[in-house]
Amino acid sequence: MGAHIGLIVNPAAGRDIRRLTGGASVVDNYAKRRVAECVLEGLEVVPDPPTALLMPDTAGIAASAAEEISGVETDLLDCSPDGTAADTRRAAARFSEEADAIVVLGGDGTSRDTALECGDVPLLPVSTGTNNVVPTAVDGTVAGAAAALVATGAVEAAAVTYRHDMVEARTKSDETVTGLASVELSNRSFVGTRAMLDPEDLTGGVVSRANPADIGLSSVAGATDSLAPDEPGVIGLRLVDPDTAPRTVRAIVAPGVVAEIGIEEGYRLTDGESMTVDVEEGVVGADGERELEVVGETVEFRAADRGPRLVSIEAVFDAAGTGVFENG
Amino acid sequence: MPTIDLETETGRKEALRRMLTIRQFDTTAGERFADGEIPGFVHLYIGEEAVGVGACSALEDDDYITSTHRGHGHCIAKGLDPKPMMAELYGKREGYCNGKGGSMHIADVDAGMLGANGIVGAGPPLGTGAALTIDRKGEDRVALSFLGDGAVAQGQVHSAANLAATWDLPVIFLVENNHYGEGTPVEEQHNVENLSATAGAYNVPGITVDGMDITAVNEAVTEARERARAGDGPTFIEAETYRFHGHFEGDEELYREDDEVERWEARDPIETFAQRLIDRGELTNEEYEALQSEVETTIEEALEYAQSAEEPAPEEAYDDMFAAEVPEITEFARRVRADGGDPDGGER
């Protein structure tokens, strides 16, 4: 049996309120379809391209991309999309058994939903905008080529992938929110339009990576500490009003938004350690989006059990060398 | 100050009350229409309450709105009184337009409600016009135009949006995507999945929100209002919603399946919001029931008011048509009073 790649395209466009409040960029479904076509074209970088398994989406992006492509065999999964994150999770679960690599076109949220279900299949999240921490901003053709090289074994997956830790928040009533880069607490009342709005709403959380170049809570953590996504441990943060904070940092909290953030405490959590916060009223979010409204709760932040294996595109082409591409 | 502050417990209860008031008003209007008491057509807002109340609560009292043919909800959300509203539906003199407008033409300029409208897509030009006035007068307020998914494809909506965007006018275009333009599904009318994507044509931001969630609509309008006030121009908001009733009362609804209606009814914007308040410990089941019966009383009173109100006299037919004097109309009004308007001067 030949190799397979899974392709997930998140059609949810135009739902990020940060395009009103910050500098979030917009990628419409037409552009996403073209990127999906590029991914499929990229598979032809290997002589015997993998079959592409596609998640059907409500906007028909994957299906129309497949129609445009002739050099690669494509197969649309037999399931009807309902336009929610459940589509992604269902497809990722299928791909965990049937695919040798997965390409995701979407943001941190779609990558996380995939990561929760895709097991150890190498994952290649491609950013279709500029608003994300984890997905790589790379041309779709290059991403497709990298996925093909990994899926067909032209490069050894173990050598070009790394484990990306995840983080979670658990309430005492046993509800869990999982994030790829961060899980954060906001003092807003409602989930509303989802995106974290004002920097002053953020009251803390936990991150799996810390780098000033990340966007969101990871950037805040990155201002005082450094943590690679595959490094053991996570960082917990308690934030306060900058005017009364023992230390303040400047951080990129959203696209187009650099803010002064007051840090009360920031510490590494290792070996199952957690940070507990009593919340009178607030919303727990993941990767910059509000998810769960909490009132009169105790929330425990910690590392999640495991995370996905992400493909380093640079490492793939380094490992491939030039020989792989020669026809002899 | 927003009309209703959803960040406060009191505000959330008031928002719930307004949504319930709309539901009860339109339920009653539908029943009375079915019994033949209300003339003309009625288009009910049942199912879409979170959009109207979410939006209007984010506005300030002196902001303007323009409405659609499905306007009862917008009126109540903007704070209009159910009594003269119901009287207007009944064609009575105590109605907002002295009984001459009916369901599709309720307006109260003093309250910032610039009118429901029987013409699809006619609201946005009025919204852009109101915003131009605001801009010229240097006032600190905004206009919000409600429009439906079908209206998005109308030429006059394009004209209104284009000028508003070009001139950075303080207007918000709120598309109530209830998934059908009369009986035509939205995907058979438009080539974009999210109608907010049309904003790109005007170089202004567009956003799609869950129109069954009052907090999401409220948040989007709050941010759009800030953009408008700051001189950054219009914002397109698409609220995904659903009407639980047909396009008009009496619609056989052959174009949609029962299970689709049931799926949306399971996301009832009032019930889900009430449940959230109950879960938060802000509302008890008893308080919710009490609120529902208060609202029932309010609408019963509005109904009695409308039923017992007087009809306008035939001689008043030419009154209230123009704010400025129009000689021909004045002459018609004089003649209709003198002889019933019969050119031969006969008995009417």
GROMACS .gro file of N, CA and C in nm, chain A residues 91-217:
model
  381
   91ALA      N    1  -1.182   1.401   1.142
   91ALA     CA    2  -1.087   1.375   1.033
   91ALA      C    3  -0.952   1.335   1.091
   92ALA      N    4  -0.909   1.406   1.197
   92ALA     CA    5  -0.778   1.376   1.258
   92ALA      C    6  -0.776   1.234   1.313
   93ALA      N    7  -0.888   1.190   1.370
   93ALA     CA    8  -0.895   1.054   1.424
   93ALA      C    9  -0.880   0.952   1.311
   94ARG      N   10  -0.944   0.980   1.198
   94ARG     CA   11  -0.929   0.891   1.083
   94ARG      C   12  -0.783   0.891   1.035
   95PHE      N   13  -0.725   1.010   1.027
   95PHE     CA   14  -0.588   1.021   0.977
   95PHE      C   15  -0.489   0.952   1.070
   96SER      N   16  -0.522   0.946   1.200
   96SER     CA   17  -0.429   0.881   1.295
   96SER      C   18  -0.410   0.735   1.256
   97GLU      N   19  -0.506   0.679   1.186
   97GLU     CA   20  -0.494   0.538   1.146
   97GLU      C   21  -0.454   0.522   1.000
   98GLU      N   22  -0.489   0.622   0.918
   98GLU     CA   23  -0.473   0.600   0.774
   98GLU      C   24  -0.365   0.686   0.708
   99ALA      N   25  -0.316   0.790   0.778
   99ALA     CA   26  -0.222   0.880   0.712
   99ALA      C   27  -0.081   0.865   0.769
  100ASP      N   28   0.019   0.899   0.684
  100ASP     CA   29   0.158   0.894   0.726
  100ASP      C   30   0.211   1.033   0.760
  101ALA      N   31   0.135   1.134   0.726
  101ALA     CA   32   0.165   1.272   0.765
  101ALA      C   33   0.036   1.351   0.745
  102ILE      N   34   0.022   1.459   0.824
  102ILE     CA   35  -0.100   1.540   0.814
  102ILE      C   36  -0.063   1.686   0.792
  103VAL      N   37  -0.126   1.748   0.693
  103VAL     CA   38  -0.108   1.892   0.672
  103VAL      C   39  -0.236   1.961   0.717
  104VAL      N   40  -0.221   2.065   0.799
  104VAL     CA   41  -0.336   2.141   0.845
  104VAL      C   42  -0.325   2.285   0.794
  105LEU      N   43  -0.426   2.332   0.727
  105LEU     CA   44  -0.432   2.474   0.689
  105LEU      C   45  -0.529   2.542   0.784
  106GLY      N   46  -0.473   2.616   0.876
  106GLY     CA   47  -0.559   2.679   0.976
  106GLY      C   48  -0.473   2.745   1.082
  107GLY      N   49  -0.534   2.780   1.191
  107GLY     CA   50  -0.461   2.848   1.296
  107GLY      C   51  -0.426   2.755   1.411
  108ASP      N   52  -0.391   2.818   1.524
  108ASP     CA   53  -0.357   2.739   1.642
  108ASP      C   54  -0.472   2.649   1.685
  109GLY      N   55  -0.594   2.700   1.675
  109GLY     CA   56  -0.710   2.623   1.720
  109GLY      C   57  -0.730   2.496   1.639
  110THR      N   58  -0.721   2.508   1.506
  110THR     CA   59  -0.737   2.391   1.419
  110THR      C   60  -0.622   2.293   1.441
  111SER      N   61  -0.501   2.346   1.458
  111SER     CA   62  -0.385   2.259   1.484
  111SER      C   63  -0.405   2.183   1.615
  112ARG      N   64  -0.457   2.252   1.714
  112ARG     CA   65  -0.481   2.188   1.844
  112ARG      C   66  -0.588   2.079   1.831
  113ASP      N   67  -0.697   2.111   1.762
  113ASP     CA   68  -0.803   2.011   1.747
  113ASP      C   69  -0.750   1.887   1.674
  114THR      N   70  -0.662   1.909   1.579
  114THR     CA   71  -0.601   1.797   1.508
  114THR      C   72  -0.509   1.720   1.604
  115ALA      N   73  -0.427   1.796   1.678
  115ALA     CA   74  -0.329   1.735   1.769
  115ALA      C   75  -0.395   1.645   1.872
  116LEU      N   76  -0.515   1.683   1.913
  116LEU     CA   77  -0.584   1.605   2.017
  116LEU      C   78  -0.620   1.465   1.968
  117GLU      N   79  -0.631   1.448   1.837
  117GLU     CA   80  -0.679   1.320   1.784
  117GLU      C   81  -0.582   1.247   1.692
  118CYS      N   82  -0.473   1.313   1.654
  118CYS     CA   83  -0.393   1.254   1.545
  118CYS      C   84  -0.284   1.160   1.594
  119GLY      N   85  -0.273   1.140   1.723
  119GLY     CA   86  -0.174   1.047   1.777
  119GLY      C   87  -0.032   1.087   1.740
  120ASP      N   88   0.044   0.991   1.691
  120ASP     CA   89   0.185   1.016   1.663
  120ASP      C   90   0.213   1.045   1.516
  121VAL      N   91   0.108   1.061   1.437
  121VAL     CA   92   0.130   1.090   1.295
  121VAL      C   93   0.193   1.230   1.283
  122PRO      N   94   0.304   1.241   1.210
  122PRO     CA   95   0.369   1.373   1.198
  122PRO      C   96   0.273   1.479   1.144
  123LEU      N   97   0.276   1.593   1.211
  123LEU     CA   98   0.178   1.698   1.184
  123LEU      C   99   0.248   1.822   1.129
  124LEU      N  100   0.191   1.879   1.025
  124LEU     CA  101   0.253   1.995   0.960
  124LEU      C  102   0.149   2.107   0.950
  125PRO      N  103   0.141   2.191   1.053
  125PRO     CA  104   0.041   2.300   1.047
  125PRO      C  105   0.094   2.417   0.966
  126VAL      N  106   0.013   2.460   0.869
  126VAL     CA  107   0.052   2.572   0.784
  126VAL      C  108  -0.039   2.690   0.813
  127SER      N  109   0.022   2.802   0.844
  127SER     CA  110  -0.056   2.921   0.876
  127SER      C  111  -0.112   2.983   0.748
  128THR      N  112  -0.241   3.007   0.747
  128THR     CA  113  -0.298   3.077   0.632
  128THR      C  114  -0.317   3.225   0.665
  129GLY      N  115  -0.275   3.265   0.784
  129GLY     CA  116  -0.277   3.407   0.819
  129GLY      C  117  -0.149   3.439   0.893
  130THR      N  118  -0.149   3.545   0.971
  130THR     CA  119  -0.026   3.580   1.042
  130THR      C  120  -0.052   3.586   1.192
  131ASN      N  121  -0.160   3.522   1.234
  131ASN     CA  122  -0.204   3.547   1.371
  131ASN      C  123  -0.169   3.435   1.468
  132ASN      N  124  -0.086   3.342   1.425
  132ASN     CA  125  -0.072   3.221   1.505
  132ASN      C  126   0.067   3.197   1.558
  133VAL      N  127   0.073   3.114   1.661
  133VAL     CA  128   0.200   3.081   1.725
  133VAL      C  129   0.261   2.956   1.663
  134VAL      N  130   0.184   2.851   1.651
  134VAL     CA  131   0.239   2.721   1.613
  134VAL      C  132   0.251   2.701   1.462
  135PRO      N  133   0.147   2.726   1.382
  135PRO     CA  134   0.157   2.697   1.239
  135PRO      C  135   0.268   2.777   1.171
  136THR      N  136   0.333   2.714   1.076
  136THR     CA  137   0.441   2.778   1.003
  136THR      C  138   0.383   2.861   0.888
  137ALA      N  139   0.434   2.981   0.873
  137ALA     CA  140   0.395   3.062   0.757
  137ALA      C  141   0.485   3.021   0.642
  138VAL      N  142   0.435   2.935   0.556
  138VAL     CA  143   0.518   2.881   0.449
  138VAL      C  144   0.430   2.860   0.326
  139ASP      N  145   0.489   2.864   0.210
  139ASP     CA  146   0.414   2.837   0.088
  139ASP      C  147   0.357   2.696   0.092
  140GLY      N  148   0.236   2.679   0.044
  140GLY     CA  149   0.169   2.550   0.048
  140GLY      C  150   0.243   2.441  -0.028
  141THR      N  151   0.306   2.478  -0.138
  141THR     CA  152   0.379   2.380  -0.219
  141THR      C  153   0.495   2.321  -0.139
  142VAL      N  154   0.565   2.408  -0.067
  142VAL     CA  155   0.678   2.364   0.015
  142VAL      C  156   0.628   2.271   0.126
  143ALA      N  157   0.515   2.309   0.187
  143ALA     CA  158   0.458   2.226   0.293
  143ALA      C  159   0.417   2.090   0.238
  144GLY      N  160   0.355   2.090   0.119
  144GLY     CA  161   0.314   1.964   0.057
  144GLY      C  162   0.435   1.877   0.027
  145ALA      N  163   0.541   1.940  -0.023
  145ALA     CA  164   0.664   1.865  -0.055
  145ALA      C  165   0.722   1.803   0.072
  146ALA      N  166   0.727   1.881   0.180
  146ALA     CA  167   0.781   1.829   0.306
  146ALA      C  168   0.697   1.712   0.356
  147ALA      N  169   0.564   1.727   0.345
  147ALA     CA  170   0.475   1.620   0.390
  147ALA      C  171   0.498   1.493   0.308
  148ALA      N  172   0.519   1.510   0.178
  148ALA     CA  173   0.542   1.395   0.091
  148ALA      C  174   0.672   1.324   0.127
  149LEU      N  175   0.776   1.402   0.155
  149LEU     CA  176   0.906   1.344   0.189
  149LEU      C  177   0.897   1.263   0.319
  150VAL      N  178   0.818   1.316   0.415
  150VAL     CA  179   0.803   1.245   0.543
  150VAL      C  180   0.713   1.122   0.525
  151ALA      N  181   0.601   1.141   0.456
  151ALA     CA  182   0.503   1.033   0.445
  151ALA      C  183   0.558   0.913   0.369
  152THR      N  184   0.641   0.940   0.268
  152THR     CA  185   0.693   0.828   0.187
  152THR      C  186   0.820   0.768   0.246
  153GLY      N  187   0.869   0.826   0.355
  153GLY     CA  188   0.991   0.772   0.416
  153GLY      C  189   1.118   0.815   0.345
  154ALA      N  190   1.107   0.912   0.253
  154ALA     CA  191   1.227   0.965   0.186
  154ALA      C  192   1.320   1.030   0.289
  155VAL      N  193   1.260   1.086   0.391
  155VAL     CA  194   1.339   1.127   0.508
  155VAL      C  195   1.280   1.055   0.629
  156GLU      N  196   1.362   1.034   0.729
  156GLU     CA  197   1.317   0.959   0.845
  156GLU      C  198   1.235   1.051   0.936
  157ALA      N  199   1.110   1.017   0.962
  157ALA     CA  200   1.022   1.104   1.040
  157ALA      C  201   1.082   1.137   1.176
  158ALA      N  202   1.142   1.039   1.240
  158ALA     CA  203   1.195   1.062   1.376
  158ALA      C  204   1.301   1.171   1.376
  159ALA      N  205   1.373   1.182   1.263
  159ALA     CA  206   1.483   1.279   1.259
  159ALA      C  207   1.436   1.421   1.230
  160VAL      N  208   1.315   1.437   1.180
  160VAL     CA  209   1.272   1.570   1.137
  160VAL      C  210   1.147   1.619   1.212
  161THR      N  211   1.108   1.546   1.315
  161THR     CA  212   0.992   1.589   1.394
  161THR      C  213   1.034   1.612   1.538
  162TYR      N  214   0.954   1.690   1.608
  162TYR     CA  215   0.978   1.713   1.751
  162TYR      C  216   0.845   1.713   1.824
  163ARG      N  217   0.850   1.679   1.950
  163ARG     CA  218   0.728   1.675   2.030
  163ARG      C  219   0.693   1.816   2.075
  164HIS      N  220   0.574   1.862   2.047
  164HIS     CA  221   0.531   1.994   2.095
  164HIS      C  222   0.442   1.973   2.217
  165ASP      N  223   0.488   2.019   2.332
  165ASP     CA  224   0.407   2.003   2.454
  165ASP      C  225   0.274   2.075   2.441
  166MET      N  226   0.177   2.029   2.520
  166MET     CA  227   0.049   2.100   2.527
  166MET      C  228   0.021   2.133   2.674
  167VAL      N  229  -0.073   2.222   2.693
  167VAL     CA  230  -0.107   2.265   2.829
  167VAL      C  231  -0.257   2.254   2.849
  168GLU      N  232  -0.298   2.247   2.976
  168GLU     CA  233  -0.442   2.236   2.998
  168GLU      C  234  -0.485   2.308   3.125
  169ALA      N  235  -0.612   2.340   3.130
  169ALA     CA  236  -0.674   2.395   3.251
  169ALA      C  237  -0.789   2.300   3.287
  170ARG      N  238  -0.797   2.268   3.416
  170ARG     CA  239  -0.903   2.178   3.458
  170ARG      C  240  -0.978   2.245   3.574
  171THR      N  241  -1.110   2.246   3.566
  171THR     CA  242  -1.188   2.307   3.674
  171THR      C  243  -1.220   2.201   3.778
  172LYS      N  244  -1.262   2.246   3.896
  172LYS     CA  245  -1.291   2.146   4.000
  172LYS      C  246  -1.417   2.067   3.964
  173SER      N  247  -1.499   2.123   3.874
  173SER     CA  248  -1.612   2.045   3.826
  173SER      C  249  -1.574   1.960   3.704
  174ASP      N  250  -1.441   1.946   3.686
  174ASP     CA  251  -1.385   1.849   3.591
  174ASP      C  252  -1.406   1.882   3.444
  175GLU      N  253  -1.410   2.009   3.412
  175GLU     CA  254  -1.410   2.046   3.271
  175GLU      C  255  -1.267   2.083   3.232
  176THR      N  256  -1.228   2.044   3.112
  176THR     CA  257  -1.090   2.064   3.071
  176THR      C  258  -1.082   2.147   2.944
  177VAL      N  259  -0.987   2.239   2.941
  177VAL     CA  260  -0.957   2.314   2.819
  177VAL      C  261  -0.810   2.287   2.788
  178THR      N  262  -0.782   2.243   2.665
  178THR     CA  263  -0.645   2.211   2.627
  178THR      C  264  -0.595   2.310   2.523
  179GLY      N  265  -0.471   2.353   2.537
  179GLY     CA  266  -0.413   2.446   2.441
  179GLY      C  267  -0.281   2.394   2.388
  180LEU      N  268  -0.247   2.436   2.268
  180LEU     CA  269  -0.121   2.392   2.210
  180LEU      C  270  -0.007   2.481   2.262
  181ALA      N  271  -0.022   2.611   2.251
  181ALA     CA  272   0.081   2.702   2.299
  181ALA      C  273   0.046   2.757   2.437
  182SER      N  274  -0.084   2.782   2.459
  182SER     CA  275  -0.121   2.844   2.586
  182SER      C  276  -0.264   2.813   2.626
  183VAL      N  277  -0.286   2.818   2.755
  183VAL     CA  278  -0.421   2.818   2.809
  183VAL      C  279  -0.425   2.939   2.900
  184GLU      N  280  -0.523   3.026   2.881
  184GLU     CA  281  -0.518   3.151   2.954
  184GLU      C  282  -0.651   3.183   3.021
  185LEU      N  283  -0.642   3.274   3.117
  185LEU     CA  284  -0.760   3.313   3.192
  185LEU      C  285  -0.787   3.460   3.163
  186SER      N  286  -0.915   3.490   3.133
  186SER     CA  287  -0.953   3.629   3.107
  186SER      C  288  -1.060   3.667   3.207
  187ASN      N  289  -1.063   3.795   3.244
  187ASN     CA  290  -1.165   3.835   3.341
  187ASN      C  291  -1.294   3.884   3.275
  188ARG      N  292  -1.310   3.854   3.147
  188ARG     CA  293  -1.437   3.881   3.080
  188ARG      C  294  -1.546   3.789   3.137
  189SER      N  295  -1.671   3.820   3.108
  189SER     CA  296  -1.778   3.735   3.159
  189SER      C  297  -1.812   3.623   3.063
  190PHE      N  298  -1.794   3.648   2.932
  190PHE     CA  299  -1.849   3.555   2.834
  190PHE      C  300  -1.747   3.514   2.726
  191VAL      N  301  -1.777   3.403   2.663
  191VAL     CA  302  -1.697   3.359   2.549
  191VAL      C  303  -1.711   3.460   2.435
  192GLY      N  304  -1.833   3.509   2.414
  192GLY     CA  305  -1.857   3.614   2.314
  192GLY      C  306  -1.803   3.578   2.178
  193THR      N  307  -1.720   3.667   2.122
  193THR     CA  308  -1.665   3.642   1.988
  193THR      C  309  -1.536   3.562   1.993
  194ARG      N  310  -1.503   3.508   2.107
  194ARG     CA  311  -1.393   3.413   2.128
  194ARG      C  312  -1.255   3.475   2.145
  195ALA      N  313  -1.206   3.554   2.051
  195ALA     CA  314  -1.069   3.603   2.060
  195ALA      C  315  -1.050   3.684   2.187
  196MET      N  316  -0.931   3.671   2.247
  196MET     CA  317  -0.897   3.755   2.361
  196MET      C  318  -0.892   3.898   2.311
  197LEU      N  319  -0.962   3.990   2.379
  197LEU     CA  320  -0.974   4.125   2.326
  197LEU      C  321  -0.870   4.222   2.380
  198ASP      N  322  -0.882   4.256   2.507
  198ASP     CA  323  -0.794   4.359   2.562
  198ASP      C  324  -0.686   4.294   2.649
  199PRO      N  325  -0.564   4.345   2.637
  199PRO     CA  326  -0.455   4.290   2.718
  199PRO      C  327  -0.489   4.293   2.867
  200GLU      N  328  -0.563   4.397   2.908
  200GLU     CA  329  -0.592   4.407   3.052
  200GLU      C  330  -0.691   4.300   3.100
  201ASP      N  331  -0.755   4.231   3.005
  201ASP     CA  332  -0.845   4.122   3.044
  201ASP      C  333  -0.768   3.999   3.092
  202LEU      N  334  -0.643   3.984   3.047
  202LEU     CA  335  -0.565   3.864   3.078
  202LEU      C  336  -0.522   3.864   3.224
  203THR      N  337  -0.551   3.755   3.295
  203THR     CA  338  -0.510   3.749   3.436
  203THR      C  339  -0.411   3.637   3.463
  204GLY      N  340  -0.381   3.558   3.361
  204GLY     CA  341  -0.280   3.454   3.381
  204GLY      C  342  -0.303   3.334   3.294
  205GLY      N  343  -0.227   3.227   3.325
  205GLY     CA  344  -0.242   3.106   3.247
  205GLY      C  345  -0.113   3.027   3.245
  206VAL      N  346  -0.105   2.936   3.149
  206VAL     CA  347   0.013   2.851   3.141
  206VAL      C  348   0.050   2.835   2.993
  207VAL      N  349   0.182   2.829   2.966
  207VAL     CA  350   0.227   2.818   2.827
  207VAL      C  351   0.321   2.699   2.810
  208SER      N  352   0.317   2.640   2.691
  208SER     CA  353   0.406   2.528   2.661
  208SER      C  354   0.534   2.577   2.595
  209ARG      N  355   0.536   2.705   2.559
  209ARG     CA  356   0.653   2.764   2.495
  209ARG      C  357   0.660   2.911   2.531
  210ALA      N  358   0.780   2.964   2.540
  210ALA     CA  359   0.798   3.104   2.576
  210ALA      C  360   0.902   3.165   2.484
  211ASN      N  361   0.858   3.266   2.411
  211ASN     CA  362   0.947   3.332   2.317
  211ASN      C  363   0.887   3.468   2.287
  212PRO      N  364   0.968   3.574   2.295
  212PRO     CA  365   0.911   3.707   2.268
  212PRO      C  366   0.851   3.718   2.128
  213ALA      N  367   0.892   3.628   2.037
  213ALA     CA  368   0.841   3.635   1.900
  213ALA      C  369   0.709   3.563   1.884
  214ASP      N  370   0.662   3.492   1.987
  214ASP     CA  371   0.530   3.431   1.980
  214ASP      C  372   0.424   3.539   2.006
  215ILE      N  373   0.301   3.512   1.964
  215ILE     CA  374   0.194   3.609   1.987
  215ILE      C  375   0.104   3.558   2.099
  216GLY      N  376   0.076   3.644   2.196
  216GLY     CA  377  -0.015   3.604   2.303
  216GLY      C  378   0.059   3.580   2.434
  217LEU      N  379   0.004   3.492   2.517
  217LEU     CA  380   0.062   3.469   2.649
  217LEU      C  381   0.205   3.415   2.640
   0.00000   0.00000   0.00000
